[in-house]
């Protein structure tokens, strides 16, 4: 694997899920693989799970880890090509990347959507600079439109929790929130589920359809109750409007996932990428209930990262 | 040892002091003990000594270390059970802890008193959530009411500095400050000294008595001169009022420790947990004088932490 | 080497350049040298290259690394001797240094000029406290008046890029900026180049002469075109006025380095310490052009640091 920013970078999804599960069974099986090599973990945004799971995964592989909280620890970055840098920005992202090229064997970066310019976000204005200027493999720790290490962890978690012969029904359901949230997790989950042997349904209010470039021919239903019926897995996530970019059109009914809503499902497992706003996106009873596999997902972030780092190390 | 948040978690105080002194003599004697295990150091507040000494101690034991500056690097935390999270908080502490359970073999946390609600602080509103939800051993890096790694370092330091047959007189003396400071170090020192073979006296102005749950039957004197007489060790520390919680009632006289005040002592050694406000809590001449064992205390923070981490590792 | 804060700490400049180039050829040749020893990297200011290159260099030598973002992670520091600390500052730098003495075998510190008091900056009000109070070797990661690890990297880079018999002409040229910038890189480059076998010329506008304590008998020219003629290396850097301290007197003409200005040179290599303000200090075409060896400089920061750390380790 030469880079990891989307499901299209994975040659064989089933193989990498299998590898991740082998790593989970034996996380210290490749402690020499990364010896003498350095991974730079560059955070342009907050992180708990991604930060810690990536550090653990890298340590398990013997990699040196450089963690950089770019905004707080380094310099205010300029992103515009050709900018006359006579304002607040001190270092061009191009130059920061070229320096990281000198110091790292792998560059991993978190660069959320700015949620201001639809064009910038859709075009991955930051990640694209890493993809263009990096001379070493680039790994996304969540970008404007995707969160692939999360999605791989989601695939691992569904695989662990589904032993039946038939395809599970997987429902990605929109959840309420109090401010405009990016589309990355929703997009990415859709994109990865389309590669899995599942029946994917997306439920969201009118006005909240995700970018069709990601949902493709996935069935989108605007009635949550209908969508949840007979679900085997429910993935809860908020996102703002894509069409009217970052807007929050009025929503009819209450989309918060509750135990009552689980009743019509096939005793569905509940998933969420975290952090979650309790009693807004889903109720305490769901979060703390037996159907939740949310912390298992969080744990699988380690093995998702470790499988990817390991495959990237194979290529360098 | 299954957890370390108070002196009551220590089975045998003299044994762990002895162990810490052995570690001090040979800090790299157990470099394989923590191999393949991970300690998470979670800071909800500032730290210099605790941060660095914990990292050194963990490294000396071969532990992987994950350091998280929670407020700056991760998400704004919610602490209220049952909260409808439609405000500023992004992740519930319960969920952060459950995720740390997935990633760490030991969780160490610094969570100062908020100094707003006496009830919250006395009940350890944050540490108690760690104690409730953590599935791995929890170590306090200072909580609302205690600073046990400091207190253990204090015990080590007194042990190193007292070779006589009779009990030393140890005076915990209140010192001036410019803002309301928590009771953790004072409480904790009192609690640990009661387990040591010393004669403990607490000196503080009227209105500044510590929580009797910690001072118990320790003699409390409101006249500093009287208390300091014949002291062998003086522990300098400010705290705000406990009764009138976080208030700073007017104080008669100058309680700053000076060389002049040392004259009536038994050439007392002077201790402080640091950071210290020079020429407010104690004078430059005391801080830089021969009676100060304050930097030795700071060094002993390494061995305090390492002894505790080592005992915790024995239990997992 | 007992400390590293200026070129005068280097016994033999050619030897350490040679050592750095050997390290560059074989960075993992001394992975046991720092085992069981700890370097503290203390940042009072932002850092990208220095932070990462120092961490890599330390890891390559097997050193434990403690990185402290002092302002954000620890306590607000007091720098004034004898201060009555009844204001915003919580810990005296003296005490922080004494604690670092207890925890570290080497202390490295970044402490930029404050650009408010000429006297404080010229006297290295912060670094001098480290030099005075540290009981272990001190390494400057850039101080008020010097940036020696950068200058050593610059010497390495020039050595790599000059294979001719005669001395290269090296021009340190002032560049425009939008706010008052410190003199450290300019001073330090001048100081180190005077020890190299080069012909050094400094070009800056009138009113921008560097401190003569650093420039000594180096030729200073106020006409950039004249200075650049036949240059083999051009070092681009802004600084504010030294005489009228931190002022930015009006400048005639445009001092931004462009390809057009390179025409009169001897196909000069272009250098900069980074971060650089593109299209203010130098044009995109220069930054991205074939004459730039700026990223090579950045890479050499690793070997500069590693050579210094290695020599310091020899002394302890």
mmCIF file with all atom_site columns, C-alpha atoms in Angstrom, chain A residues 28 45-53 55-56 59-60 69 72-73 110 112 178-179 274-280 284 287-288 295-296 298-299 301-302, chain B residues 35-36 38 64-69 71-75 81-92 94-96 98-104 135:
data_model
loop_
_atom_site.group_PDB
_atom_site.id
_atom_site.type_symbol
_atom_site.label_atom_id
_atom_site.label_alt_id
_atom_site.label_comp_id
_atom_site.label_asym_id
_atom_site.label_entity_id
_atom_site.label_seq_id
_atom_site.pdbx_PDB_ins_code
_atom_site.Cartn_x
_atom_site.Cartn_y
_atom_site.Cartn_z
_atom_site.occupancy
_atom_site.B_iso_or_equiv
_atom_site.pdbx_formal_charge
_atom_site.auth_seq_id
_atom_site.auth_comp_id
_atom_site.auth_asym_id
_atom_site.auth_atom_id
_atom_site.pdbx_PDB_model_num
ATOM 1  C CA . UNK A 1 28  ? 3.394   -7.619 19.237 1.00 0.00 ? 28  UNK A CA 1
ATOM 2  C CA . UNK A 1 45  ? -7.288  19.287 14.830 1.00 0.00 ? 45  UNK A CA 1
ATOM 3  C CA . UNK A 1 46  ? -8.225  17.699 18.139 1.00 0.00 ? 46  UNK A CA 1
ATOM 4  C CA . UNK A 1 47  ? -7.946  13.977 18.598 1.00 0.00 ? 47  UNK A CA 1
ATOM 5  C CA . UNK A 1 48  ? -8.302  11.410 21.342 1.00 0.00 ? 48  UNK A CA 1
ATOM 6  C CA . UNK A 1 49  ? -8.782  7.972  19.771 1.00 0.00 ? 49  UNK A CA 1
ATOM 7  C CA . UNK A 1 50  ? -6.842  8.625  16.603 1.00 0.00 ? 50  UNK A CA 1
ATOM 8  C CA . UNK A 1 51  ? -3.952  10.143 18.529 1.00 0.00 ? 51  UNK A CA 1
ATOM 9  C CA . UNK A 1 52  ? -3.637  7.329  21.057 1.00 0.00 ? 52  UNK A CA 1
ATOM 10 C CA . UNK A 1 53  ? -4.444  4.392  18.785 1.00 0.00 ? 53  UNK A CA 1
ATOM 11 C CA . UNK A 1 55  ? 0.750   5.956  18.783 1.00 0.00 ? 55  UNK A CA 1
ATOM 12 C CA . UNK A 1 56  ? 0.069   2.472  20.125 1.00 0.00 ? 56  UNK A CA 1
ATOM 13 C CA . UNK A 1 59  ? 4.924   1.536  18.984 1.00 0.00 ? 59  UNK A CA 1
ATOM 14 C CA . UNK A 1 60  ? 3.725   -2.029 18.453 1.00 0.00 ? 60  UNK A CA 1
ATOM 15 C CA . UNK A 1 69  ? 0.158   19.494 17.313 1.00 0.00 ? 69  UNK A CA 1
ATOM 16 C CA . UNK A 1 72  ? -0.135  24.951 19.069 1.00 0.00 ? 72  UNK A CA 1
ATOM 17 C CA . UNK A 1 73  ? 3.464   23.758 18.783 1.00 0.00 ? 73  UNK A CA 1
ATOM 18 C CA . UNK A 1 110 ? -5.476  14.966 10.460 1.00 0.00 ? 110 UNK A CA 1
ATOM 19 C CA . UNK A 1 112 ? -10.747 18.366 9.149  1.00 0.00 ? 112 UNK A CA 1
ATOM 20 C CA . UNK A 1 178 ? -26.123 21.409 17.881 1.00 0.00 ? 178 UNK A CA 1
ATOM 21 C CA . UNK A 1 179 ? -23.695 22.688 15.289 1.00 0.00 ? 179 UNK A CA 1
ATOM 22 C CA . UNK A 1 274 ? -16.959 8.887  19.103 1.00 0.00 ? 274 UNK A CA 1
ATOM 23 C CA . UNK A 1 275 ? -16.896 11.481 20.548 1.00 0.00 ? 275 UNK A CA 1
ATOM 24 C CA . UNK A 1 276 ? -20.670 11.313 20.992 1.00 0.00 ? 276 UNK A CA 1
ATOM 25 C CA . UNK A 1 277 ? -23.030 13.846 22.488 1.00 0.00 ? 277 UNK A CA 1
ATOM 26 C CA . UNK A 1 278 ? -25.068 11.769 24.910 1.00 0.00 ? 278 UNK A CA 1
ATOM 27 C CA . UNK A 1 279 ? -28.793 12.401 25.005 1.00 0.00 ? 279 UNK A CA 1
ATOM 28 C CA . UNK A 1 280 ? -28.514 14.399 21.797 1.00 0.00 ? 280 UNK A CA 1
ATOM 29 C CA . UNK A 1 284 ? -27.609 7.165  27.733 1.00 0.00 ? 284 UNK A CA 1
ATOM 30 C CA . UNK A 1 287 ? -24.814 4.178  24.896 1.00 0.00 ? 287 UNK A CA 1
ATOM 31 C CA . UNK A 1 288 ? -24.567 2.128  28.067 1.00 0.00 ? 288 UNK A CA 1
ATOM 32 C CA . UNK A 1 295 ? -16.057 0.864  22.729 1.00 0.00 ? 295 UNK A CA 1
ATOM 33 C CA . UNK A 1 296 ? -15.129 -2.238 20.759 1.00 0.00 ? 296 UNK A CA 1
ATOM 34 C CA . UNK A 1 298 ? -12.694 2.358  19.607 1.00 0.00 ? 298 UNK A CA 1
ATOM 35 C CA . UNK A 1 299 ? -10.396 -0.508 20.540 1.00 0.00 ? 299 UNK A CA 1
ATOM 36 C CA . UNK A 1 301 ? -8.850  1.681  15.962 1.00 0.00 ? 301 UNK A CA 1
ATOM 37 C CA . UNK A 1 302 ? -5.513  0.302  17.177 1.00 0.00 ? 302 UNK A CA 1
ATOM 38 C CA . UNK B 2 35  ? 7.426   -4.245 28.359 1.00 0.00 ? 35  UNK B CA 1
ATOM 39 C CA . UNK B 2 36  ? 4.426   -4.455 26.100 1.00 0.00 ? 36  UNK B CA 1
ATOM 40 C CA . UNK B 2 38  ? 0.975   0.988  28.244 1.00 0.00 ? 38  UNK B CA 1
ATOM 41 C CA . UNK B 2 64  ? 4.950   2.586  26.767 1.00 0.00 ? 64  UNK B CA 1
ATOM 42 C CA . UNK B 2 65  ? 3.784   6.065  27.690 1.00 0.00 ? 65  UNK B CA 1
ATOM 43 C CA . UNK B 2 66  ? 0.816   7.894  26.202 1.00 0.00 ? 66  UNK B CA 1
ATOM 44 C CA . UNK B 2 67  ? 0.642   11.479 27.429 1.00 0.00 ? 67  UNK B CA 1
ATOM 45 C CA . UNK B 2 68  ? -2.611  13.297 26.801 1.00 0.00 ? 68  UNK B CA 1
ATOM 46 C CA . UNK B 2 69  ? -3.154  16.987 27.500 1.00 0.00 ? 69  UNK B CA 1
ATOM 47 C CA . UNK B 2 71  ? -8.111  19.957 27.263 1.00 0.00 ? 71  UNK B CA 1
ATOM 48 C CA . UNK B 2 72  ? -5.786  21.113 24.506 1.00 0.00 ? 72  UNK B CA 1
ATOM 49 C CA . UNK B 2 73  ? -5.361  17.953 22.455 1.00 0.00 ? 73  UNK B CA 1
ATOM 50 C CA . UNK B 2 74  ? -8.639  16.096 22.739 1.00 0.00 ? 74  UNK B CA 1
ATOM 51 C CA . UNK B 2 75  ? -12.238 17.181 23.393 1.00 0.00 ? 75  UNK B CA 1
ATOM 52 C CA . UNK B 2 81  ? -24.141 12.049 34.698 1.00 0.00 ? 81  UNK B CA 1
ATOM 53 C CA . UNK B 2 82  ? -27.250 12.098 32.540 1.00 0.00 ? 82  UNK B CA 1
ATOM 54 C CA . UNK B 2 83  ? -26.345 15.394 30.902 1.00 0.00 ? 83  UNK B CA 1
ATOM 55 C CA . UNK B 2 84  ? -28.106 16.341 27.692 1.00 0.00 ? 84  UNK B CA 1
ATOM 56 C CA . UNK B 2 85  ? -24.938 17.316 25.869 1.00 0.00 ? 85  UNK B CA 1
ATOM 57 C CA . UNK B 2 86  ? -26.277 20.206 23.867 1.00 0.00 ? 86  UNK B CA 1
ATOM 58 C CA . UNK B 2 87  ? -23.777 22.749 25.121 1.00 0.00 ? 87  UNK B CA 1
ATOM 59 C CA . UNK B 2 88  ? -20.016 23.240 25.022 1.00 0.00 ? 88  UNK B CA 1
ATOM 60 C CA . UNK B 2 89  ? -18.991 19.743 26.023 1.00 0.00 ? 89  UNK B CA 1
ATOM 61 C CA . UNK B 2 90  ? -18.163 17.290 23.288 1.00 0.00 ? 90  UNK B CA 1
ATOM 62 C CA . UNK B 2 91  ? -17.286 14.038 25.029 1.00 0.00 ? 91  UNK B CA 1
ATOM 63 C CA . UNK B 2 92  ? -18.469 12.556 28.306 1.00 0.00 ? 92  UNK B CA 1
ATOM 64 C CA . UNK B 2 94  ? -17.306 8.180  31.016 1.00 0.00 ? 94  UNK B CA 1
ATOM 65 C CA . UNK B 2 95  ? -16.694 7.581  27.343 1.00 0.00 ? 95  UNK B CA 1
ATOM 66 C CA . UNK B 2 96  ? -13.173 8.965  27.450 1.00 0.00 ? 96  UNK B CA 1
ATOM 67 C CA . UNK B 2 98  ? -13.950 3.622  28.571 1.00 0.00 ? 98  UNK B CA 1
ATOM 68 C CA . UNK B 2 99  ? -11.748 4.371  25.573 1.00 0.00 ? 99  UNK B CA 1
ATOM 69 C CA . UNK B 2 100 ? -8.694  4.660  27.826 1.00 0.00 ? 100 UNK B CA 1
ATOM 70 C CA . UNK B 2 101 ? -9.667  1.240  29.209 1.00 0.00 ? 101 UNK B CA 1
ATOM 71 C CA . UNK B 2 102 ? -9.301  -0.116 25.680 1.00 0.00 ? 102 UNK B CA 1
ATOM 72 C CA . UNK B 2 103 ? -5.900  1.475  25.129 1.00 0.00 ? 103 UNK B CA 1
ATOM 73 C CA . UNK B 2 104 ? -4.089  1.403  28.467 1.00 0.00 ? 104 UNK B CA 1
ATOM 74 C CA . UNK B 2 135 ? -11.285 -1.281 34.347 1.00 0.00 ? 135 UNK B CA 1
#
